[in-house]
Amino acid sequence: MSTIHSDSQYHIFLRMELKILEQYILGGIIATWLGFALIYFLGVKKSKPDHDLDFHKQTNDLVHTRDGATDVIIVGAGDGRRVLVIERDLGLQDRIVGELLQPGGYIKLIQLDLEDCVENIDAQKVFGYALFMDGKSTRLAYPLEKFTRDVSGRSFHNGRFVQRMREKAATVPNVRLEQGTVTSLIEEKGSVKGVRYKTRAGEDIIANAPLTIVCDGCFSNLRRGLCKPEVDIPSSFAALLLKNCEAPYPNHGHVILADPSPILCYRISSTEIRCLVDIPGKKIPSVGNGDMALYLKTKVAPQIPPELRCSFVDAVDEGSIKTMANRSMPAAPQPTPGAILLGDSFNMRHPLTGGGMTVALSDVVIVRDLLRPLENLNDSFTLCDHLDSFYTLRKPVASTINTLAGALYKVFSASPDQARTELRQACFDYLSLGGMFSNGPIALLSGLNPKPLSLVLHFFSVAAFGVGRLLLPFPSPQGITLGVRLILDASGIIFPILKSEGAAAPMLLSSSSPAYYKSPFLH
């Protein structure tokens, strides 16, 4: 598979990242304080595992075993190896998730030789974001000037993108796509040996392989034995399609800092704009009885930019409102011989920043590069030790994107607390300064600068900027008190997220391109 940069281009990119970090630190001082790729690699879907059955002992005449013909099984969606991809449904899906790919994710597609999967699906290029708040707006451009390739974000219908990846996977001689429902992992003596699944025709099949990659999505029933899932649902999206209208900033995502929480709009085809209205809490207005439509028209529509408002109301009147719970789940792996988790079955973050596919594709690249030199996968326990470095190598990208998503969602949401309101206003005004003040944060959001330390520095520069405004032109007791509360509020937002992401001090200082684990068994 091809890579995106030559050595010289890589060094240019590295210098660009360092320059952004230096500018950010300078900006903080001025601001007053410091302040189905897997398709090419894996696939399989399942329902609940049955831990009470030993399938090797209880297999009967109705169960067929496929043994020795597969090196890798992928649950949910491979490079010279024999790969079995098992998908619950191979048809075109209509989903409201996975519709925005950040530039960092597009770079991973290039590294996987999959960039053509965003072609011929009416995908739209994305060059940055526009923020809206209290009648004001500001444009934030991705820092793409140094890239020689056609790097940008992409937005599209997720189902079309997935079908293109399936089509490409199907062209690889050693990859076999099969429609079926995985019912359980097969475990033997502490190691996963494969999966049991039902075919579309109802046939019960056992498939064995040295490695099973589980990527069966946010509703995964297989993850429980492979990680310690702690799923939080801070909010839900109400999704609409706005048709035949023009957004205020073409080829940009639009984030409206609304009350009570953000609204997203971005074009997913030449004629459609996706609008996602965030609704905090676990209980949302009912679509069925008309409460959701009333909420959207009375509470949300007045906050939509005028250019999109009529199309928004028309979409509500059409009645095709979809809802989706926004899930967050830190990665908490339980390394298991013979199996590995990837994608939303392993790690989720609030979708505000559209970073999910970037994290997933980055994880795929890491696993691919770890497996690429291995000729023999049959020693599952040694393989498990080898893949253990995956959990360290993924952290710069995953922790940066995950932390930023969680922190921005809290900062961008309205609050009755005055300190939180000041932090929200400071964030909008800081980014509106442009130059070094917006380039750094947008490089983090886009996956182009995966450094948690840079994120922490930028976050507290925003807080320092907010404090500085409270203390000017002359400090007052009220301003000092509110400034202290603002700093405490900012700390209370970001540090718990960093802790849940396992972002320890050594990782904060690590490079975004660490050396890969050297295999102890290249035989």
Coordinates of C-alpha atoms in Angstrom, one line a residue:
M1 CA 0.0 0.0 0.0
S2 CA 1.3 3.5 -0.8
T3 CA 2.3 6.1 1.7
I4 CA 1.5 9.8 1.6
H5 CA 4.9 11.4 2.1
S6 CA 8.4 10.9 1.0
D7 CA 11.1 11.4 3.7
S8 CA 11.6 15.0 2.8
Q9 CA 7.8 15.7 2.8
Y10 CA 7.6 14.0 6.2
H11 CA 10.3 16.3 7.6
I12 CA 8.5 19.3 6.2
F13 CA 5.3 18.2 7.8
L14 CA 7.1 17.6 11.1
R15 CA 8.6 21.1 11.0
M16 CA 5.1 22.5 10.3
E17 CA 3.8 20.7 13.4
L18 CA 6.6 22.1 15.5
K19 CA 6.0 25.6 14.1
I20 CA 2.3 25.4 14.9
L21 CA 3.2 24.3 18.5
E22 CA 5.7 27.2 18.9
Q23 CA 3.2 29.7 17.6
Y24 CA 0.6 28.3 19.9
I25 CA 2.8 28.8 22.9
L26 CA 3.6 32.3 21.7
G27 CA -0.2 32.9 21.3
G28 CA -0.8 31.7 24.8
I29 CA 1.7 34.2 26.2
I30 CA 0.2 37.0 24.2
A31 CA -3.2 35.9 25.4
T32 CA -2.2 36.8 29.0
W33 CA -1.1 33.6 30.6
L34 CA 0.1 30.6 28.6
G35 CA -2.8 29.9 27.5
F36 CA -14.3 -0.1 5.5
A37 CA -10.7 0.5 5.5
L38 CA -10.9 -2.3 7.8
I39 CA -12.5 -3.9 4.8
Y40 CA -8.9 -3.9 3.5
F41 CA -7.9 -5.6 6.6
L42 CA -10.7 -7.1 8.8
G43 CA -14.6 -7.8 9.5
V44 CA -17.4 -9.6 11.5
K45 CA -20.7 -8.8 13.3
K46 CA -22.4 -10.6 16.1
S47 CA -25.1 -10.8 18.7
K48 CA -24.7 -11.9 22.3
P49 CA -21.9 -14.4 23.1
D50 CA -22.9 -17.5 24.9
H51 CA -20.3 -18.1 27.5
D52 CA -22.0 -21.3 28.8
L53 CA -21.3 -23.3 25.6
D54 CA -18.1 -24.9 24.5
F55 CA -18.7 -24.9 20.8
H56 CA -15.9 -27.3 20.1
K57 CA -17.7 -29.9 22.2
Q58 CA -21.3 -29.1 21.3
T59 CA -21.1 -28.7 17.5
N60 CA -23.7 -30.9 15.9
D61 CA -24.6 -31.9 12.3
L62 CA -26.3 -28.5 11.7
V63 CA -23.0 -26.6 12.3
H64 CA -20.4 -26.5 9.6
T65 CA -16.8 -25.8 10.5
R66 CA -14.4 -23.8 8.3
D67 CA -11.0 -24.5 9.7
G68 CA -7.5 -23.6 8.3
A69 CA -8.7 -21.6 5.3
T70 CA -8.5 -18.2 7.0
D71 CA -5.8 -16.2 8.6
V72 CA -7.9 -13.3 9.8
I73 CA -11.6 -12.9 10.5
I74 CA -13.0 -9.4 10.5
V75 CA -16.3 -8.9 12.3
G76 CA -18.0 -5.9 10.8
A77 CA -15.8 -5.2 7.8
G78 CA -7.1 -7.5 4.3
D79 CA -2.7 -7.5 2.5
G80 CA -1.8 -10.9 1.2
R81 CA -3.5 -12.8 4.0
R82 CA -6.6 -14.9 3.6
V83 CA -9.3 -12.7 5.1
L84 CA -13.0 -13.5 5.9
V85 CA -15.2 -10.4 6.3
I86 CA -18.6 -11.1 7.8
E87 CA -21.1 -8.3 7.6
R88 CA -24.7 -8.4 9.0
D89 CA -26.0 -6.6 5.9
L90 CA -24.1 -6.0 2.7
G91 CA -26.8 -3.7 1.3
L92 CA -26.5 0.1 1.0
Q93 CA -27.1 1.6 4.5
D94 CA -28.8 5.0 5.2
R95 CA -27.0 6.3 8.3
I96 CA -26.5 9.6 9.9
V97 CA -23.1 8.8 11.3
G98 CA -19.7 8.6 9.6
E99 CA -20.5 11.3 7.1
L100 CA -17.5 13.6 7.7
L101 CA -13.9 12.6 7.3
Q102 CA -11.3 15.0 8.6
P103 CA -8.1 15.7 6.6
G104 CA -6.1 13.6 9.0
G105 CA -8.4 10.7 8.2
Y106 CA -8.1 11.3 4.5
I107 CA -4.3 11.0 4.9
K108 CA -4.9 7.6 6.5
L109 CA -7.0 6.6 3.5
I110 CA -4.1 7.6 1.2
Q111 CA -1.7 5.5 3.4
L112 CA -4.1 2.5 3.0
D113 CA -4.4 3.1 -0.8
L114 CA -8.1 3.7 -0.4
E115 CA -8.5 7.4 -1.3
D116 CA -10.4 6.5 -4.4
C117 CA -13.2 5.2 -2.1
V118 CA -14.4 8.8 -1.8
E119 CA -14.6 9.2 -5.6
N120 CA -17.8 8.8 -7.6
I121 CA -20.0 9.1 -4.6
D122 CA -20.7 12.9 -4.9
A123 CA -18.4 13.5 -1.9
Q124 CA -17.8 17.1 -1.0
K125 CA -14.4 18.6 -0.1
V126 CA -14.2 20.3 3.3
F127 CA -11.6 23.0 3.9
G128 CA -12.5 24.1 7.4
Y129 CA -15.2 25.2 9.8
A130 CA -17.4 28.2 10.4
L131 CA -18.4 29.1 14.0
F132 CA -21.7 31.0 14.7
M133 CA -22.6 32.6 18.0
D134 CA -25.0 35.4 18.9
G135 CA -25.3 36.6 15.4
K136 CA -21.6 36.6 14.7
S137 CA -19.5 34.2 12.7
T138 CA -15.9 33.3 12.0
R139 CA -14.2 31.0 9.5
L140 CA -11.5 28.5 10.5
A141 CA -9.4 27.1 7.7
Y142 CA -7.6 23.8 7.9
P143 CA -3.8 24.4 7.7
L144 CA -3.3 22.5 4.4
E145 CA -0.8 24.8 2.6
K146 CA 2.2 22.5 3.0
F147 CA 0.6 19.4 1.5
T148 CA 1.5 18.5 -2.0
R149 CA -1.4 16.0 -2.4
D150 CA -5.1 16.8 -2.7
V151 CA -5.5 16.7 1.1
S152 CA -8.7 18.1 2.6
G153 CA -11.7 16.9 4.5
R154 CA -14.5 14.9 2.8
S155 CA -18.2 14.7 3.5
F156 CA -20.5 12.2 2.0
H157 CA -23.3 9.7 2.4
N158 CA -21.8 7.1 4.7
G159 CA -23.5 4.2 3.0
R160 CA -22.0 5.1 -0.4
F161 CA -18.5 5.3 1.2
V162 CA -18.9 2.0 2.8
Q163 CA -20.1 0.4 -0.4
R164 CA -17.1 1.7 -2.3
M165 CA -14.8 0.1 0.4
R166 CA -16.6 -3.2 0.1
E167 CA -16.3 -3.1 -3.7
K168 CA -12.6 -2.5 -3.4
A169 CA -12.2 -5.2 -0.8
A170 CA -14.0 -7.6 -3.1
T171 CA -11.3 -7.1 -5.8
V172 CA -8.6 -8.5 -3.6
P173 CA -8.2 -12.2 -4.4
N174 CA -7.6 -13.3 -0.8
V175 CA -10.6 -11.5 0.7
R176 CA -14.0 -13.1 1.0
L177 CA -17.0 -11.1 1.9
E178 CA -19.9 -12.9 3.4
Q179 CA -23.3 -11.7 4.8
G180 CA -24.1 -13.2 8.1
T181 CA -24.8 -12.5 11.8
V182 CA -22.0 -13.4 14.2
T183 CA -23.5 -14.9 17.3
S184 CA -20.4 -15.4 19.5
L185 CA -16.7 -15.6 19.7
I186 CA -15.2 -19.1 20.0
E187 CA -12.9 -19.3 23.0
E188 CA -10.6 -22.1 24.0
K189 CA -8.1 -22.1 26.9
G190 CA -8.2 -18.3 27.2
S191 CA -7.7 -17.7 23.5
V192 CA -10.2 -16.7 20.8
K193 CA -10.1 -19.2 18.0
G194 CA -12.7 -17.7 15.6
V195 CA -16.5 -17.0 15.5
R196 CA -19.8 -18.7 15.1
Y197 CA -22.3 -17.0 12.8
K198 CA -25.5 -17.6 10.9
T199 CA -25.5 -17.1 7.1
R200 CA -28.3 -15.3 5.3
A201 CA -29.7 -18.8 4.4
G202 CA -29.9 -19.7 8.1
E203 CA -26.9 -22.0 8.0
D204 CA -24.9 -22.2 11.3
I205 CA -21.2 -21.8 10.6
I206 CA -18.0 -22.0 12.7
A207 CA -15.1 -20.1 11.2
N208 CA -11.6 -20.5 12.7
A209 CA -8.7 -18.2 12.3
P210 CA -5.5 -17.2 14.3
L211 CA -6.8 -13.6 14.5
T212 CA -10.3 -12.2 14.8
I213 CA -10.7 -8.5 14.5
V214 CA -14.0 -7.3 16.0
C215 CA -15.3 -4.0 14.6
D216 CA -19.0 -4.4 14.9
G217 CA -19.9 -0.8 15.8
C218 CA -21.3 1.1 18.7
F219 CA -23.9 -1.5 19.5
S220 CA -21.2 -4.3 19.8
N221 CA -22.3 -7.4 21.6
L222 CA -18.8 -8.9 21.4
R223 CA -16.8 -6.2 23.1
R224 CA -17.6 -7.2 26.7
G225 CA -14.9 -10.0 26.9
L226 CA -12.3 -7.9 25.1
C227 CA -12.5 -4.6 27.0
K228 CA -14.1 -2.9 30.0
P229 CA -16.9 -0.9 28.3
E230 CA -18.1 2.2 30.2
V231 CA -20.5 3.9 27.7
D232 CA -21.8 7.4 28.5
I233 CA -24.7 9.0 26.5
P234 CA -24.4 12.8 27.1
S235 CA -26.8 13.8 24.4
S236 CA -28.6 12.7 21.2
F237 CA -28.7 14.1 17.6
A238 CA -31.9 14.9 15.8
A239 CA -30.9 14.7 12.1
L240 CA -32.4 16.4 9.1
L241 CA -31.5 16.7 5.4
L242 CA -31.7 20.2 4.0
K243 CA -32.2 20.2 0.3
N244 CA -31.3 22.7 -2.5
C245 CA -29.9 25.4 -0.3
E246 CA -26.6 27.1 0.1
A247 CA -24.6 27.3 3.3
P248 CA -23.1 30.7 4.4
Y249 CA -19.5 29.2 4.0
P250 CA -19.2 26.8 1.0
N251 CA -17.0 23.7 1.6
H252 CA -17.0 24.3 5.3
G253 CA -18.6 22.6 8.3
H254 CA -20.9 24.9 10.2
V255 CA -21.0 24.8 14.0
I256 CA -23.7 26.9 15.7
L257 CA -23.1 27.6 19.4
A258 CA -26.8 27.4 20.2
D259 CA -28.8 27.1 23.3
P260 CA -28.7 24.6 24.9
S261 CA -26.0 22.9 22.8
P262 CA -24.3 23.0 19.4
I263 CA -25.9 22.5 16.0
L264 CA -23.9 21.0 13.1
C265 CA -24.5 21.6 9.4
Y266 CA -22.3 20.3 6.5
R267 CA -22.9 19.4 2.9
I268 CA -22.9 15.6 2.2
S269 CA -23.8 15.8 -1.5
S270 CA -24.2 18.5 -4.2
T271 CA -27.8 18.9 -3.3
E272 CA -28.0 18.0 0.4
I273 CA -26.8 19.5 3.7
R274 CA -26.9 17.4 6.8
C275 CA -28.1 19.2 9.9
L276 CA -27.5 17.6 13.3
V277 CA -29.2 19.2 16.3
D278 CA -27.7 18.2 19.6
I279 CA -30.2 17.6 22.4
P280 CA -28.5 17.2 25.9
G281 CA -29.6 14.4 28.3
K282 CA -30.9 10.9 27.8
K283 CA -34.5 11.9 27.3
I284 CA -35.4 13.7 24.0
P285 CA -38.7 14.9 22.6
S286 CA -40.8 12.2 20.9
V287 CA -40.7 12.1 17.1
G288 CA -43.9 10.1 16.9
N289 CA -46.2 12.5 18.8
G290 CA -44.9 15.6 17.2
D291 CA -43.0 17.0 20.2
M292 CA -39.7 16.8 18.3
A293 CA -41.0 18.8 15.3
L294 CA -42.4 21.4 17.7
Y295 CA -39.1 21.6 19.6
L296 CA -37.1 22.0 16.3
K297 CA -39.4 24.7 14.9
T298 CA -39.9 26.8 18.0
K299 CA -36.6 26.3 19.9
V300 CA -34.0 25.5 17.2
A301 CA -35.1 27.1 14.0
P302 CA -34.7 30.7 15.2
Q303 CA -31.0 29.9 16.0
I304 CA -30.3 28.5 12.5
P305 CA -28.4 30.9 10.1
P306 CA -30.9 32.8 7.9
E307 CA -29.5 31.2 4.7
L308 CA -30.5 27.7 6.0
R309 CA -33.6 28.5 8.1
C310 CA -36.3 28.0 5.5
S311 CA -34.8 24.7 4.3
F312 CA -34.6 23.6 7.9
V313 CA -38.3 24.3 8.6
D314 CA -39.2 22.5 5.3
A315 CA -37.2 19.5 6.4
V316 CA -39.0 19.5 9.8
D317 CA -42.3 19.7 8.0
E318 CA -41.4 16.7 5.7
G319 CA -41.2 14.6 8.9
S320 CA -38.2 12.6 8.1
I321 CA -36.4 13.3 11.4
K322 CA -33.9 10.7 12.5
T323 CA -32.5 10.4 16.0
M324 CA -29.3 8.9 17.3
A325 CA -27.8 8.7 20.8
N326 CA -24.3 10.2 21.1
R327 CA -22.1 7.7 22.8
S328 CA -18.7 8.2 24.5
M329 CA -16.6 5.2 25.6
P330 CA -12.9 5.5 26.5
A331 CA -10.6 2.7 25.3
A332 CA -10.1 0.2 28.1
P333 CA -8.7 -2.9 26.5
Q334 CA -8.4 -6.4 28.0
P335 CA -5.8 -7.9 25.7
T336 CA -7.0 -11.3 24.6
P337 CA -5.0 -13.8 22.6
G338 CA -6.5 -14.3 19.1
A339 CA -8.7 -11.2 19.0
I340 CA -8.5 -7.4 18.9
L341 CA -11.2 -4.6 18.9
L342 CA -11.3 -1.7 16.5
G343 CA -13.6 1.1 15.6
D344 CA -16.7 2.1 17.7
S345 CA -16.8 -1.3 19.3
F346 CA -13.5 -0.3 21.0
N347 CA -13.5 3.5 21.5
M348 CA -16.1 6.3 21.0
R349 CA -16.2 10.0 21.5
H350 CA -18.8 12.7 21.1
P351 CA -19.3 13.2 17.4
L352 CA -19.3 17.0 17.6
T353 CA -15.8 17.2 15.9
G354 CA -16.4 14.4 13.4
G355 CA -13.2 12.6 14.5
G356 CA -14.5 9.0 14.7
M357 CA -13.4 7.8 11.3
T358 CA -10.1 9.5 11.6
V359 CA -9.4 7.6 14.8
A360 CA -10.6 4.3 13.3
L361 CA -8.5 4.7 10.1
S362 CA -5.5 5.6 12.2
D363 CA -6.0 2.4 14.2
V364 CA -6.2 0.4 11.0
V365 CA -2.9 1.8 9.8
I366 CA -1.2 0.9 13.1
V367 CA -2.5 -2.6 13.1
R368 CA -1.6 -3.1 9.5
D369 CA 1.9 -2.0 10.1
L370 CA 2.3 -4.2 13.1
L371 CA 1.0 -7.3 11.3
R372 CA 2.7 -6.6 8.0
P373 CA 6.1 -8.1 8.8
L374 CA 4.6 -11.2 10.4
E375 CA 4.6 -14.4 8.4
N376 CA 3.0 -16.6 11.0
L377 CA 0.0 -15.6 13.2
N378 CA -0.6 -19.0 14.7
D379 CA 1.0 -18.4 18.1
S380 CA -1.9 -16.4 19.6
F381 CA -0.3 -15.6 22.9
T382 CA 2.9 -14.3 21.3
L383 CA 0.8 -12.4 18.8
C384 CA -1.2 -10.8 21.6
D385 CA 2.1 -9.6 23.2
H386 CA 3.2 -8.2 19.8
L387 CA -0.1 -6.4 19.3
D388 CA 0.0 -5.0 22.9
S389 CA 2.0 -2.0 21.5
F390 CA -1.0 -1.0 19.5
Y391 CA -2.6 0.4 22.6
T392 CA 0.3 2.7 23.1
L393 CA 0.9 3.7 19.5
R394 CA -2.7 4.7 19.0
K395 CA -2.8 7.1 21.9
P396 CA -1.4 10.3 20.4
V397 CA -4.1 10.4 17.6
A398 CA -6.9 8.9 19.6
S399 CA -6.4 10.8 22.8
T400 CA -6.0 14.2 21.0
I401 CA -9.2 13.7 19.0
N402 CA -11.2 12.2 21.8
T403 CA -10.2 14.8 24.4
L404 CA -10.9 17.7 22.1
A405 CA -14.3 16.3 21.2
G406 CA -15.3 15.9 24.8
A407 CA -13.9 19.3 25.9
L408 CA -15.3 21.3 23.0
Y409 CA -18.8 19.8 23.5
K410 CA -18.8 21.0 27.1
V411 CA -17.3 24.4 26.3
F412 CA -19.7 25.0 23.3
S413 CA -22.8 24.1 25.3
A414 CA -24.8 26.9 27.0
S415 CA -24.7 27.0 30.8
P416 CA -26.3 29.1 33.5
D417 CA -22.9 29.2 35.2
Q418 CA -21.2 32.6 34.5
A419 CA -17.7 31.1 34.5
R420 CA -18.7 28.5 31.9
T421 CA -20.4 31.2 29.9
E422 CA -17.2 33.3 30.0
L423 CA -15.1 30.3 28.9
R424 CA -17.5 29.7 25.9
Q425 CA -17.3 33.3 24.8
A426 CA -13.5 33.3 25.3
C427 CA -13.2 30.2 23.0
F428 CA -15.2 31.8 20.2
D429 CA -13.3 35.1 20.5
Y430 CA -9.9 33.4 20.7
L431 CA -10.6 31.4 17.6
S432 CA -11.9 34.5 15.8
L433 CA -8.5 36.1 16.2
G434 CA -7.3 33.9 13.3
G435 CA -3.7 33.2 12.5
M436 CA -1.8 31.3 15.1
F437 CA -4.8 31.4 17.4
S438 CA -7.0 29.4 15.1
N439 CA -4.4 27.3 13.1
G440 CA -3.3 25.4 16.2
P441 CA -6.8 24.3 17.4
I442 CA -8.0 23.5 13.9
A443 CA -4.9 21.4 13.2
L444 CA -5.7 19.4 16.4
L445 CA -9.4 19.0 15.4
S446 CA -8.5 17.9 11.8
G447 CA -6.2 15.2 13.0
L448 CA -3.2 17.0 11.4
N449 CA -1.4 17.6 14.7
P450 CA -2.1 14.6 17.0
K451 CA -0.3 15.9 20.1
P452 CA -2.2 15.9 23.4
L453 CA 0.3 18.3 24.9
S454 CA -0.4 20.8 22.2
L455 CA -4.1 20.4 23.0
V456 CA -3.6 21.1 26.7
L457 CA -1.5 24.2 25.9
H458 CA -4.1 25.6 23.5
F459 CA -7.0 24.8 25.9
F460 CA -5.4 26.7 28.7
S461 CA -4.4 29.6 26.4
V462 CA -8.1 30.0 25.7
A463 CA -8.7 30.0 29.5
A464 CA -5.9 32.5 30.0
F465 CA -7.4 34.7 27.2
G466 CA -10.7 34.6 29.1
V467 CA -9.1 35.6 32.4
G468 CA -7.2 38.4 30.8
R469 CA -10.4 39.9 29.4
L470 CA -11.9 39.7 32.9
L471 CA -9.0 41.6 34.5
L472 CA -8.8 44.4 31.9
P473 CA -8.6 47.3 32.0
F474 CA -8.2 47.0 35.8
P475 CA -8.5 43.9 38.0
S476 CA -11.6 43.9 40.3
P477 CA -12.5 41.5 43.1
Q478 CA -15.4 40.2 41.1
G479 CA -13.2 39.8 37.9
I480 CA -10.5 38.0 39.9
T481 CA -13.0 35.6 41.5
L482 CA -14.7 34.9 38.2
G483 CA -11.2 34.3 36.6
V484 CA -10.3 31.8 39.2
R485 CA -13.6 30.0 38.7
L486 CA -13.0 30.0 34.9
I487 CA -9.5 28.4 35.3
L488 CA -11.0 25.8 37.7
D489 CA -13.8 25.1 35.3
A490 CA -11.4 24.6 32.4
S491 CA -9.3 22.2 34.6
G492 CA -12.5 20.4 35.6
I493 CA -13.3 19.8 31.9
I494 CA -10.1 18.7 30.4
F495 CA -8.2 16.8 33.1
P496 CA -10.9 14.2 33.8
I497 CA -11.1 13.5 30.0
L498 CA -7.4 13.1 29.8
K499 CA -7.4 10.8 32.7
S500 CA -10.1 8.6 31.1
E501 CA -8.1 8.5 27.9
G502 CA -5.0 7.3 29.8
A503 CA -3.1 10.4 28.8
A504 CA -0.2 10.1 31.2
A505 CA 2.8 12.5 31.2
P506 CA 5.1 10.4 29.0
M507 CA 2.3 10.1 26.4
L508 CA 1.7 13.8 26.4
L509 CA 5.3 14.4 25.5
S510 CA 5.5 11.5 22.9
S511 CA 5.9 11.9 19.2
S512 CA 2.9 11.5 17.0
S513 CA 4.9 9.1 14.8
P514 CA 6.5 6.6 17.2
A515 CA 8.7 3.7 16.0
Y516 CA 6.7 0.5 15.6
Y517 CA 7.1 -2.5 17.9
K518 CA 9.8 -4.8 16.6
S519 CA 8.6 -8.3 16.2
P520 CA 10.1 -11.1 18.3
F521 CA 9.0 -13.7 15.9
L522 CA 9.6 -12.8 12.2
H523 CA 9.6 -16.4 11.0

